[in-house]
PDB file of C-alpha atoms in Angstrom:
ATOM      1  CA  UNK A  29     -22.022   3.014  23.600  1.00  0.00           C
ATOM      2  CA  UNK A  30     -20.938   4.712  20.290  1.00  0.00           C
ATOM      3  CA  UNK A  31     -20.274   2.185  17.157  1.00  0.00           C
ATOM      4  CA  UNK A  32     -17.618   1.272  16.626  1.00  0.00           C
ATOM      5  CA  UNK A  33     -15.491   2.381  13.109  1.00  0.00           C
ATOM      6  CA  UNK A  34     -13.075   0.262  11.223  1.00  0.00           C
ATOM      7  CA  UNK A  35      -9.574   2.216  10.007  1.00  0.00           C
ATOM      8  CA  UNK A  36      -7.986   0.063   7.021  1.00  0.00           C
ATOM      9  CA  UNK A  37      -4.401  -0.753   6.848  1.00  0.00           C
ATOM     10  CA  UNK A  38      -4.326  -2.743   3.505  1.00  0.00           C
ATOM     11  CA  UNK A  39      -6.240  -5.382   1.538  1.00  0.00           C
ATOM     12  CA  UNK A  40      -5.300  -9.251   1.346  1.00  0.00           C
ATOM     13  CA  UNK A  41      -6.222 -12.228  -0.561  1.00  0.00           C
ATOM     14  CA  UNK A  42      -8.799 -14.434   2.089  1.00  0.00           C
ATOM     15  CA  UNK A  43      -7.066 -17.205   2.048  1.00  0.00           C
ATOM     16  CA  UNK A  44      -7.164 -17.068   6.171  1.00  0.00           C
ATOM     17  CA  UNK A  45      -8.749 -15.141   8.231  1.00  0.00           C
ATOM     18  CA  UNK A  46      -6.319 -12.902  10.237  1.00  0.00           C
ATOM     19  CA  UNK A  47      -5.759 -11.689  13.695  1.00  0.00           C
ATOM     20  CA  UNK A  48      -3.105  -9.900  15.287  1.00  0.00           C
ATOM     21  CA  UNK A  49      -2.185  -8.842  18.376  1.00  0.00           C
ATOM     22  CA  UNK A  50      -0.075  -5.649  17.495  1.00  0.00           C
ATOM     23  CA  UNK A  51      -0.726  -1.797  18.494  1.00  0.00           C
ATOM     24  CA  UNK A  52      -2.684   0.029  15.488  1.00  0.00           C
ATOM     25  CA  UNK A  53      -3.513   3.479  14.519  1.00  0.00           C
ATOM     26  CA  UNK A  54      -5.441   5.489  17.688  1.00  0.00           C
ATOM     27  CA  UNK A  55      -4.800   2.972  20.574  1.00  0.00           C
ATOM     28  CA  UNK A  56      -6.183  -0.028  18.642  1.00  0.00           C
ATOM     29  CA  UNK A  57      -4.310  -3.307  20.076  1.00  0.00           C
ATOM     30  CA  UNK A  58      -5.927  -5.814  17.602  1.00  0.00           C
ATOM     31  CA  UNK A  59      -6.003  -6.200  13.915  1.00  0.00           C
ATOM     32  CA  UNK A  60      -8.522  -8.208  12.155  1.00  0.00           C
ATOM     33  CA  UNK A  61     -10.087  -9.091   8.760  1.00  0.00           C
ATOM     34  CA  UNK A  62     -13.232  -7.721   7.299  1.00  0.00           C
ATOM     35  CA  UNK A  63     -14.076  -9.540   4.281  1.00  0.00           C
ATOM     36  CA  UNK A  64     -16.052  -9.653   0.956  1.00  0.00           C
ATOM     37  CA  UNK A  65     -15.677 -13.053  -0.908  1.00  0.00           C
ATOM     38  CA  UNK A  66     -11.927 -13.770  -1.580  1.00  0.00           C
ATOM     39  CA  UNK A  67     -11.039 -10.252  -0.575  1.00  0.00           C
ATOM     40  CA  UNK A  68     -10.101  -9.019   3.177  1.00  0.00           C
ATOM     41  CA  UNK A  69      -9.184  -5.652   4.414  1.00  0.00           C
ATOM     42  CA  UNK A  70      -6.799  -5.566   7.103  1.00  0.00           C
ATOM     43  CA  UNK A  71      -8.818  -3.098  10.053  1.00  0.00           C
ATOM     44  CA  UNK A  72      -9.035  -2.367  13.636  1.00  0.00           C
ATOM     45  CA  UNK A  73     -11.496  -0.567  15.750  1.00  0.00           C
ATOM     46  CA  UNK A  74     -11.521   3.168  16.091  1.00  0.00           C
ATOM     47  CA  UNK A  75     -13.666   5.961  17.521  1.00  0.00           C
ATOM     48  CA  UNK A  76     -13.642   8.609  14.614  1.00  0.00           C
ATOM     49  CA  UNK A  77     -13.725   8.341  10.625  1.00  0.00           C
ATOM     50  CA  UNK A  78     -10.973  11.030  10.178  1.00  0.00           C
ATOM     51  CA  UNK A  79      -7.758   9.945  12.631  1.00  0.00           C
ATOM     52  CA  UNK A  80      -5.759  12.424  13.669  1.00  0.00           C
ATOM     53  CA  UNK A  81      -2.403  12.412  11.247  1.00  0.00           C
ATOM     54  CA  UNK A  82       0.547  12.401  13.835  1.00  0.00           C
ATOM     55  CA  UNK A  83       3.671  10.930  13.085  1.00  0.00           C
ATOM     56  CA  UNK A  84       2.445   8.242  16.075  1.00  0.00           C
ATOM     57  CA  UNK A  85      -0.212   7.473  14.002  1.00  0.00           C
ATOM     58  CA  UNK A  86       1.684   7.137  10.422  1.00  0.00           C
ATOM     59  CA  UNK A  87       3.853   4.724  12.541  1.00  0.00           C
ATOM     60  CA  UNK A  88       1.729   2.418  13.763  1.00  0.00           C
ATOM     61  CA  UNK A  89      -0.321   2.324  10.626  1.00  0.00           C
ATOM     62  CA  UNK A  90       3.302   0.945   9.263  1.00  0.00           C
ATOM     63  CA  UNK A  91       3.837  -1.451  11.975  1.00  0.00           C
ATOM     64  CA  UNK A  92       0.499  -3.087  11.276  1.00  0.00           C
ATOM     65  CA  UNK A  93       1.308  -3.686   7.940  1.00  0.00           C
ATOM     66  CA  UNK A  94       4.652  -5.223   8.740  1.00  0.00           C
ATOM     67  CA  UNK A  95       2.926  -7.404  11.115  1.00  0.00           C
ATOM     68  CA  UNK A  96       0.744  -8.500   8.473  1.00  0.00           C
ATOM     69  CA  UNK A  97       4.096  -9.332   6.647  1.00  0.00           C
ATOM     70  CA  UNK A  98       6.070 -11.025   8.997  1.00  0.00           C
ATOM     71  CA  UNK A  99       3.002 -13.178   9.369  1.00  0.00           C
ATOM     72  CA  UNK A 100       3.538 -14.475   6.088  1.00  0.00           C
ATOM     73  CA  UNK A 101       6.350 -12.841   3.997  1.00  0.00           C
ATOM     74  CA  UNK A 102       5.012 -14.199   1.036  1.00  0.00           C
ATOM     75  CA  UNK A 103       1.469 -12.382   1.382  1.00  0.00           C
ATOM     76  CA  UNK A 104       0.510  -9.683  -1.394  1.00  0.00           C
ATOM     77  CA  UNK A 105      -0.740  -6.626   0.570  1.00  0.00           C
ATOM     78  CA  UNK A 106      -2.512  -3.911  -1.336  1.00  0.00           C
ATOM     79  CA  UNK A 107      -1.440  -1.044   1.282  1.00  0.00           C
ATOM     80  CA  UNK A 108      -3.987   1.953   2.132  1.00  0.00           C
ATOM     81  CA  UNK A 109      -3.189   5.407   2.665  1.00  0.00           C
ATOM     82  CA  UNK A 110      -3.314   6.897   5.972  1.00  0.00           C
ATOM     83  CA  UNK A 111      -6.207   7.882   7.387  1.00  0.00           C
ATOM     84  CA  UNK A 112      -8.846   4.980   5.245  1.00  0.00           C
ATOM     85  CA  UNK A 113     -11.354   4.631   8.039  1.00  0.00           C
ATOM     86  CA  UNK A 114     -15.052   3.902   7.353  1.00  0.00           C
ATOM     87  CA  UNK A 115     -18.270   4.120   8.704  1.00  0.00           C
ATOM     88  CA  UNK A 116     -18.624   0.127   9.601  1.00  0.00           C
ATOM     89  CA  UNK A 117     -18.739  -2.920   7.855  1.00  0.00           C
ATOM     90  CA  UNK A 118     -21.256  -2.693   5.486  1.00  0.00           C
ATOM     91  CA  UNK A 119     -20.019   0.678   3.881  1.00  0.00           C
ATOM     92  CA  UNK A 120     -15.982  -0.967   3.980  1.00  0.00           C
ATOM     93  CA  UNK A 121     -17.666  -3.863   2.258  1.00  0.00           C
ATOM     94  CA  UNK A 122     -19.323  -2.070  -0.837  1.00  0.00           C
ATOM     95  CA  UNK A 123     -16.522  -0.481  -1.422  1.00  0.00           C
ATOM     96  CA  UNK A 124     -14.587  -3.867  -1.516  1.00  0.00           C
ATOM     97  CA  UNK A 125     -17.068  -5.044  -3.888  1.00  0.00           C
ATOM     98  CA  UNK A 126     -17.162  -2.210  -6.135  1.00  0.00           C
ATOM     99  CA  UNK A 127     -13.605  -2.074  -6.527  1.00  0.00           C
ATOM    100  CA  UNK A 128     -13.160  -5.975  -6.871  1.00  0.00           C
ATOM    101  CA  UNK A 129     -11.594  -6.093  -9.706  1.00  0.00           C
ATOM    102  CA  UNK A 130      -9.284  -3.558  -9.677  1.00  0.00           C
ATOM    103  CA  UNK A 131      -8.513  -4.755  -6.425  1.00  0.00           C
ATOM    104  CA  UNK A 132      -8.078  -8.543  -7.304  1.00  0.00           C
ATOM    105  CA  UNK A 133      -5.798  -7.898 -10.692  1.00  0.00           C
ATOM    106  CA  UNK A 134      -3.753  -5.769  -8.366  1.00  0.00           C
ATOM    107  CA  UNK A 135      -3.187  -8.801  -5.655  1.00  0.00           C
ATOM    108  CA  UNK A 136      -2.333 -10.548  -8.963  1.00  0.00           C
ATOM    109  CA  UNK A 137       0.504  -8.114 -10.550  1.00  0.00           C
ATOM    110  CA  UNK A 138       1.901  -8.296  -6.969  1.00  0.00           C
ATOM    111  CA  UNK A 139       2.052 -11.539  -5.692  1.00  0.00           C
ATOM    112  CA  UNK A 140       5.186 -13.035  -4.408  1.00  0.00           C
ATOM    113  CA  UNK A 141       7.041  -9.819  -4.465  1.00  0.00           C
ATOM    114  CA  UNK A 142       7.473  -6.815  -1.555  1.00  0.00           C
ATOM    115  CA  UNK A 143       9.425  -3.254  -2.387  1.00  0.00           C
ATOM    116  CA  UNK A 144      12.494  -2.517  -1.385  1.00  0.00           C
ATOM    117  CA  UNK A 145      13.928   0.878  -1.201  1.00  0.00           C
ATOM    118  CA  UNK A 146      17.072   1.746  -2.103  1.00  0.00           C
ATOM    119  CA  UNK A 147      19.400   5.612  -2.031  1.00  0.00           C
ATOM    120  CA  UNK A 148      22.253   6.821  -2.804  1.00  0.00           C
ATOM    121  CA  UNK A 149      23.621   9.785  -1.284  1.00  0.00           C
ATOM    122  CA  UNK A 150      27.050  11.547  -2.866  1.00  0.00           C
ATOM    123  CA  UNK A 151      29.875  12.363   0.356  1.00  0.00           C
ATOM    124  CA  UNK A 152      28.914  15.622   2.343  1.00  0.00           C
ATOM    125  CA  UNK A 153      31.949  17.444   0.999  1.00  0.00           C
ATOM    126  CA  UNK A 154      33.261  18.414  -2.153  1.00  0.00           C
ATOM    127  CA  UNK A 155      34.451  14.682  -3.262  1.00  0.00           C
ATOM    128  CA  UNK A 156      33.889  14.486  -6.897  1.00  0.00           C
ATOM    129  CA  UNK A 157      31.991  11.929  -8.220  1.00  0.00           C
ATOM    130  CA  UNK A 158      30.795  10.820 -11.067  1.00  0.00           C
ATOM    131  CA  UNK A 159      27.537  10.272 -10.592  1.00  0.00           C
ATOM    132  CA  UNK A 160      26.147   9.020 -14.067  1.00  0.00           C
ATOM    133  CA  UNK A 161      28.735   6.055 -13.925  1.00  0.00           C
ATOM    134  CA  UNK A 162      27.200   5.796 -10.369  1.00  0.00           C
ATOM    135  CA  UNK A 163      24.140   5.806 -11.798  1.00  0.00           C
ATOM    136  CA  UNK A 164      24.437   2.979 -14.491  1.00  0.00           C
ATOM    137  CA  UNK A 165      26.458   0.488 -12.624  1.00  0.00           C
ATOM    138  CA  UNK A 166      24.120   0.688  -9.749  1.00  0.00           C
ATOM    139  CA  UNK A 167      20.935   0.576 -11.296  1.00  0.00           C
ATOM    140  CA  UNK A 168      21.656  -1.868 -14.252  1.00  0.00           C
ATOM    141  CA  UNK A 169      22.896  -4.747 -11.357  1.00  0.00           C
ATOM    142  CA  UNK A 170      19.614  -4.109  -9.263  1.00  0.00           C
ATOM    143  CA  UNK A 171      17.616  -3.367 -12.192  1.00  0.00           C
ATOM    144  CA  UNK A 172      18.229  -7.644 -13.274  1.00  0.00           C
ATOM    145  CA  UNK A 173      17.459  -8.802 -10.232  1.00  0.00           C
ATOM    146  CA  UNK A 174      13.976  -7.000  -9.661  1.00  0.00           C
ATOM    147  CA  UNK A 175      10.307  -7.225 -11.829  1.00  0.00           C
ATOM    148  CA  UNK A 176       9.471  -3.412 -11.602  1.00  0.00           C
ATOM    149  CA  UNK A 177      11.057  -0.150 -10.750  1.00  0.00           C
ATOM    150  CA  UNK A 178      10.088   3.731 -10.109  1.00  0.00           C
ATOM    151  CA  UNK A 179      12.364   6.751  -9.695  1.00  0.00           C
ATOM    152  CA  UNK A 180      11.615   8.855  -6.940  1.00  0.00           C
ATOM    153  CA  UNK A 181      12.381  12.411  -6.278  1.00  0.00           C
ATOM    154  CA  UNK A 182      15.695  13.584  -5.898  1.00  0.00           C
ATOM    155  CA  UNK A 183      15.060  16.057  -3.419  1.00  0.00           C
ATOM    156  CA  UNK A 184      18.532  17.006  -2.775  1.00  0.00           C
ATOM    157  CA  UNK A 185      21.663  17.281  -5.019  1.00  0.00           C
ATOM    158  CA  UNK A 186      23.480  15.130  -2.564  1.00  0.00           C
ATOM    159  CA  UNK A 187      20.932  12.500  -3.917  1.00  0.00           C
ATOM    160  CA  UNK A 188      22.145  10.506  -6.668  1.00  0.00           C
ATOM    161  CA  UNK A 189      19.712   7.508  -7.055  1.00  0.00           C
ATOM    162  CA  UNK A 190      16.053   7.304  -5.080  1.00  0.00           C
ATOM    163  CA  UNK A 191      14.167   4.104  -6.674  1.00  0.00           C
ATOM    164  CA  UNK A 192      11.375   2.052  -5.059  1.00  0.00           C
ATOM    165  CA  UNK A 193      12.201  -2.035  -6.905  1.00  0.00           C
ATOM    166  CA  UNK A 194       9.704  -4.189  -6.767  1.00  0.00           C
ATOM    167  CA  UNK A 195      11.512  -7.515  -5.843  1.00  0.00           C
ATOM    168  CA  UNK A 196      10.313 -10.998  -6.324  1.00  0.00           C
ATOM    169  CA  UNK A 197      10.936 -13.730  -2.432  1.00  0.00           C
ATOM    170  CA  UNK A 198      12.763 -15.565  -4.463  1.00  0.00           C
ATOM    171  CA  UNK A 199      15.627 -12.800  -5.519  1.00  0.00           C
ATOM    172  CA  UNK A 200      15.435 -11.081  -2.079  1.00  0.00           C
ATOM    173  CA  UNK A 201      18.640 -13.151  -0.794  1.00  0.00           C
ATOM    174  CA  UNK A 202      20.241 -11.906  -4.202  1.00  0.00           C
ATOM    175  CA  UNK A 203      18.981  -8.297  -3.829  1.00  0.00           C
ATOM    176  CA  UNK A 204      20.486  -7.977  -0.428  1.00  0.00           C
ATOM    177  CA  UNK A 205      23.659  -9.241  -1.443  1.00  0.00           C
ATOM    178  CA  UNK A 206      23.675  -6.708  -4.796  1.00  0.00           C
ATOM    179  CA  UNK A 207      23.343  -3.895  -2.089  1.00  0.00           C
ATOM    180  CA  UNK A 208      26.262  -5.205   0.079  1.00  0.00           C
ATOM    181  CA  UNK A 209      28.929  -5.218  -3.433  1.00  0.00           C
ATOM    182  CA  UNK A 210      27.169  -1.893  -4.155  1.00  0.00           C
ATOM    183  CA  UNK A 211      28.114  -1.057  -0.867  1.00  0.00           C
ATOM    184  CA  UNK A 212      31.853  -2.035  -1.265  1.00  0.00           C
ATOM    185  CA  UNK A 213      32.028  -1.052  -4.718  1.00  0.00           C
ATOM    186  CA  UNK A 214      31.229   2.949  -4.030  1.00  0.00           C
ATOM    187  CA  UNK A 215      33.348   3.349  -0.734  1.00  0.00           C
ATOM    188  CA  UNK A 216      32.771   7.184  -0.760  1.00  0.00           C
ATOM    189  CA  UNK A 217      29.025   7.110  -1.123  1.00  0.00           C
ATOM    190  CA  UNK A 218      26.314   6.012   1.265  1.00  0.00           C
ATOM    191  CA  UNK A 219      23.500   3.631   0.536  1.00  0.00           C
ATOM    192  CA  UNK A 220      20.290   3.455   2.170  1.00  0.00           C
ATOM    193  CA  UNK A 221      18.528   0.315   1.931  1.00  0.00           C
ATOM    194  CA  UNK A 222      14.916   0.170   3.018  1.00  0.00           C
ATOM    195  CA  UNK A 223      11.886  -2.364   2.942  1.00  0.00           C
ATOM    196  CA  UNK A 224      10.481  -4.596   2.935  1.00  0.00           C
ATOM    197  CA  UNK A 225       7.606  -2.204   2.027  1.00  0.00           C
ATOM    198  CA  UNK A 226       3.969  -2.942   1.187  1.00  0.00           C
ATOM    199  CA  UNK A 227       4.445  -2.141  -2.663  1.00  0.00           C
ATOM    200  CA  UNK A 228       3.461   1.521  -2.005  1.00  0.00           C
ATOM    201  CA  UNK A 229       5.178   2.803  -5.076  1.00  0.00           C
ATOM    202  CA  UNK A 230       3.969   0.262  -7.734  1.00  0.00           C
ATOM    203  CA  UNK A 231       0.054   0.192  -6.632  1.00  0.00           C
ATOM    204  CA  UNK A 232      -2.207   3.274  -7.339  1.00  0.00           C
ATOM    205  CA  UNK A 233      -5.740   3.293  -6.932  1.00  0.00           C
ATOM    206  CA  UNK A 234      -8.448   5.962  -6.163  1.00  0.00           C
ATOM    207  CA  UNK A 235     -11.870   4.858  -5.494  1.00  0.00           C
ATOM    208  CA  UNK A 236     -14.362   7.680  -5.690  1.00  0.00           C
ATOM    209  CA  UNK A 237     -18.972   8.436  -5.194  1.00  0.00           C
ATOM    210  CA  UNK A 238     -21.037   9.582  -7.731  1.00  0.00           C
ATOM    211  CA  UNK A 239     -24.191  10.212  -7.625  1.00  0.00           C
ATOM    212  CA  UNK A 240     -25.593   9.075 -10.957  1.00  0.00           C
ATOM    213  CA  UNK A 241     -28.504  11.778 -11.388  1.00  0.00           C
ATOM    214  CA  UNK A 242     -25.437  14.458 -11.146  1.00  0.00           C
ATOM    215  CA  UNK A 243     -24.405  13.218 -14.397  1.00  0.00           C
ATOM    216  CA  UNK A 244     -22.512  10.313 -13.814  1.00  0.00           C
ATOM    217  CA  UNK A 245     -20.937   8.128 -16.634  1.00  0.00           C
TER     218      UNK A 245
ATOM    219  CA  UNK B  11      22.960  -6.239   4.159  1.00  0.00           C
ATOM    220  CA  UNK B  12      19.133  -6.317   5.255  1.00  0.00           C
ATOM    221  CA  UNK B  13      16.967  -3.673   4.712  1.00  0.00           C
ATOM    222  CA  UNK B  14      15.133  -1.322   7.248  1.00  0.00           C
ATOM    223  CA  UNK B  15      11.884  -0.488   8.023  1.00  0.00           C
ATOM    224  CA  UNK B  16      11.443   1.618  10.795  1.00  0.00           C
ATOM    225  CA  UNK B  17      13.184   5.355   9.247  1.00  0.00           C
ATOM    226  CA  UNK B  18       9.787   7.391   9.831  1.00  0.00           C
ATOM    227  CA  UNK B  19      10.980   9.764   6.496  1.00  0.00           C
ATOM    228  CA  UNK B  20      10.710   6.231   4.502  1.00  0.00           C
ATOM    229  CA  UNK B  21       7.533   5.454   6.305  1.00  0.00           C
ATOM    230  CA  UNK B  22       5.835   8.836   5.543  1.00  0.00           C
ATOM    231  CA  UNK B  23       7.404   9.414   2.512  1.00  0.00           C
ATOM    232  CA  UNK B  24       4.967   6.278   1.349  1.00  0.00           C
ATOM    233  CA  UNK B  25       1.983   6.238   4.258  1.00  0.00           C
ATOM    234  CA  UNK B  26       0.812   9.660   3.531  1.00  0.00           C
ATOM    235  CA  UNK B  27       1.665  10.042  -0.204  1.00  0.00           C
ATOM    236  CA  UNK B  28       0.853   6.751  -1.852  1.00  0.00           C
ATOM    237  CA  UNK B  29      -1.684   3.692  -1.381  1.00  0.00           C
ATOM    238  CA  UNK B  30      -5.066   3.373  -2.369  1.00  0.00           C
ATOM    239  CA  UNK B  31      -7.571   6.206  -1.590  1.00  0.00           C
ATOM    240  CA  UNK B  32     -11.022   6.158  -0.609  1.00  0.00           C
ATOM    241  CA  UNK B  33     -13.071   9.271  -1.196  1.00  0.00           C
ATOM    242  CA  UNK B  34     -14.554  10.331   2.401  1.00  0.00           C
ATOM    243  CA  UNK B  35     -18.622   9.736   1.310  1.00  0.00           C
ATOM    244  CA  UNK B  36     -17.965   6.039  -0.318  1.00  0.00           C
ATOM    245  CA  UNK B  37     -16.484   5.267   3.400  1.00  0.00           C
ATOM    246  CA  UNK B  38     -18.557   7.177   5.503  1.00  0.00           C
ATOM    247  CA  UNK B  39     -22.227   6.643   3.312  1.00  0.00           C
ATOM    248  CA  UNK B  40     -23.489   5.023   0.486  1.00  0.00           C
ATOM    249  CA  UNK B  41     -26.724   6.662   0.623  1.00  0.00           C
ATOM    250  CA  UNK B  42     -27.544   8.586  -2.158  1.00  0.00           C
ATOM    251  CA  UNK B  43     -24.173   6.877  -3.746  1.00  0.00           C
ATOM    252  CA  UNK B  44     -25.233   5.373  -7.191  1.00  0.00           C
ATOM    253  CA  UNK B  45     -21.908   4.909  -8.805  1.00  0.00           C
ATOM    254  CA  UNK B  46     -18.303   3.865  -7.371  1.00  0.00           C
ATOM    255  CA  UNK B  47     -15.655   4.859  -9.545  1.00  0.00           C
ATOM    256  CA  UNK B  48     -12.721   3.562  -9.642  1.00  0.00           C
ATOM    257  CA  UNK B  49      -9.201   4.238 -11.349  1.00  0.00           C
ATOM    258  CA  UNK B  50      -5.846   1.753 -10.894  1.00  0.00           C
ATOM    259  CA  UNK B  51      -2.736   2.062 -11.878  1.00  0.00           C
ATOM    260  CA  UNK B  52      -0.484  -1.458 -11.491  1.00  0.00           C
ATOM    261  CA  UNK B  53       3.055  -0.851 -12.307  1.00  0.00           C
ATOM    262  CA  UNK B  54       4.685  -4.036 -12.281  1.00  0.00           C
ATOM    263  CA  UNK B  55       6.789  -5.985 -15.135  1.00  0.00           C
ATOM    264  CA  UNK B  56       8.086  -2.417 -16.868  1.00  0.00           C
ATOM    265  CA  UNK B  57       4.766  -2.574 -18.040  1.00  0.00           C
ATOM    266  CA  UNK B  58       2.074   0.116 -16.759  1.00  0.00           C
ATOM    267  CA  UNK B  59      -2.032  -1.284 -16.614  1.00  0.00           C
ATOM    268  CA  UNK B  60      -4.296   1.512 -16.330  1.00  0.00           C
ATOM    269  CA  UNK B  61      -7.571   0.410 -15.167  1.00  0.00           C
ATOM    270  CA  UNK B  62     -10.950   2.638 -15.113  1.00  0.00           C
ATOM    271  CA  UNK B  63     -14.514   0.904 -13.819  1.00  0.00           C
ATOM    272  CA  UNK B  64     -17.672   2.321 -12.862  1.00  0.00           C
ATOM    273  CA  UNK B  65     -19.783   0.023 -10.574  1.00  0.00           C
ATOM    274  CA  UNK B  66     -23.159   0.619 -10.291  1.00  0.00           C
ATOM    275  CA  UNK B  67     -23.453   0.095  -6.288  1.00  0.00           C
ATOM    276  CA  UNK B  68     -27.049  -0.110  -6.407  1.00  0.00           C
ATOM    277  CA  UNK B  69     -27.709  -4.132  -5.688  1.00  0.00           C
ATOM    278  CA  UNK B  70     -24.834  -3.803  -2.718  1.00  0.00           C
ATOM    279  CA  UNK B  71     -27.430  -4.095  -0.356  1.00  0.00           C
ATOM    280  CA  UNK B  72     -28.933  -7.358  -1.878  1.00  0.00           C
ATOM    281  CA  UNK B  73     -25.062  -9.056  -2.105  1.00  0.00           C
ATOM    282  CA  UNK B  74     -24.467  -7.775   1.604  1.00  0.00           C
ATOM    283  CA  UNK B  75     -27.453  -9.830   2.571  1.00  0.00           C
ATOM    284  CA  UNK B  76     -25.755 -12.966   0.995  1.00  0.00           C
ATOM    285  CA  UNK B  77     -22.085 -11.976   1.352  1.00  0.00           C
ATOM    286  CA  UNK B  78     -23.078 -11.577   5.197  1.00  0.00           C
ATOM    287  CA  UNK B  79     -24.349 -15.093   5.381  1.00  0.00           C
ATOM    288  CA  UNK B  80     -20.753 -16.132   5.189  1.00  0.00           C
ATOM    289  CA  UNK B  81     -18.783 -12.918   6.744  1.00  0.00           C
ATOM    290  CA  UNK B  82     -17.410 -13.109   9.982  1.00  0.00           C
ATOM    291  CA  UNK B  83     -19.894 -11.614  12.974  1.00  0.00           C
ATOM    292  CA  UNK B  84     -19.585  -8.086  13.379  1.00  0.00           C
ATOM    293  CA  UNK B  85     -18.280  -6.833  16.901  1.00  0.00           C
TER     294      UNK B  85
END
């Protein structure tokens, strides 16, 4: 019987210990915690350290994490990016350690808040619009009612606004309505209104190995 | 209106391109690993935090032994 590797999904605060019962990256049915003192990666069982990246796979690495928030909407996730697996236990563990306290002032910046995704696409046709007054009016209203922001790529001209907000519980009800007068507001345009994420666009971290004889700081 | 989470362009878009990376020998080995380093970036409040540590990993094994006292049993 081979061992068994762990693929991570995201990092929590331990305030419980976690199971669930939902279909996870490479046939995995059950997600679990691994933890190190107050800090708990999200993980299920896998075969091989480097998953095969199919759209299947990018999927259900999503629909683990939205498990883990429906579970409790108010949780901060730290998500991973696809394809985190590790060795076992012990080598998921010192990297929780060594990264502790990046990790843990991260769960603190982003507690009690989820991101929300929101475009804006100009009509298909010729319509004119004017897309900077477009621009203001939409982002100063959801600009108030959210605690951090990022502008995304506008990949195509038909693209007039592509933020990630970063959107406390407690304004969510507020947000949602924003959209919905945004909505009714811009008749002509169409808004795409996505979330709740993991706060994907407002956490960045890169944990790499040195070996300190090659010169390491 | 509520938002939606299941468009797989959204779900890429963020799965594959952001979230925290692990380089391949701090997951698969810490043998012959001295050093973890590790860079953050929190952007929350308008206000960016960049963070840079090194860790020396080298008494991981000693806090696994008491850190495993406590951990859940492995499968």
């Amino acid at each position: 019987m081979s061992e068994s590797h762990l693929y991570t999904y995201g990092i929590i605060d331990d305030n419980e210990s976690l199971a669930l019962n939902v279909d996870g990256v490479a046939g995995a049915t059950r997600a679990y915690t691994v933890s190190y003192r107050s800090l708990s990666a999200v993980v299920s069982d896998i075969e091989t350290t480097d998953p095969e990246r199919t759209d299947a796979a990018v999927e259900a690495h999503n629909t683990v994490l939205q498990a883990v928030l429906e579970h409790d909407a108010t949780r901060a996730v730290v998500p991973m990016s696809f394809g985190m697996a590790f060795k076992n236990a012990r080598t998921l563990k010192g990297v929780l350690r060594g990264a502790r306290r990046a990790l843990r002032s991260t769960l603190t910046e982003i507690a009690g808040t989820v991101e929300l995704g929101v475009k804006v696409l100009a009509p298909g046709d010729d319509t004119a619009v004017d897309t900077a007054a477009v621009r203001s009016d939409v982002t100063a209203r959801l600009s108030a009612l959210s605690v951090g922001e990022t502008e995304n790529d506008c990949f195509t001209d038909r693209l007039i606004i592509n933020k990630s907000y970063l959107v406390e519980h407690d304004t969510r009800d507020a947000f949602d309505a924003a959209i919905d007068e945004i909505d009714a507001a811009h008749d002509d345009l169409t808004v795409r209104y996505t979330g709740p994420w993991p706060p994907y666009n407002f956490v960045d971290i890169h944990i790499g190995a040195e070996q300190a004889q090659q010169g390491g700081r | 209106a509520q938002p939606d989470s299941s468009g797989l362009a959204e779900v890429l878009d963020r799965v594959l391109d952001k979230g925290v990376v692990v380089d391949v020998w701090a997951r698969v080995s810490l043998v012959g690993i001295e050093i973890l380093t590790v860079e953050a970036r929190v952007v929350a409040a308008s206000v960016d935090t960049f963070l840079h540590y090194a860790e020396e990993i080298a008494k991981i094994e000693q806090a696994e032994l008491t850190a495993g006292a406590e951990a859940a049993p492995e499968a």
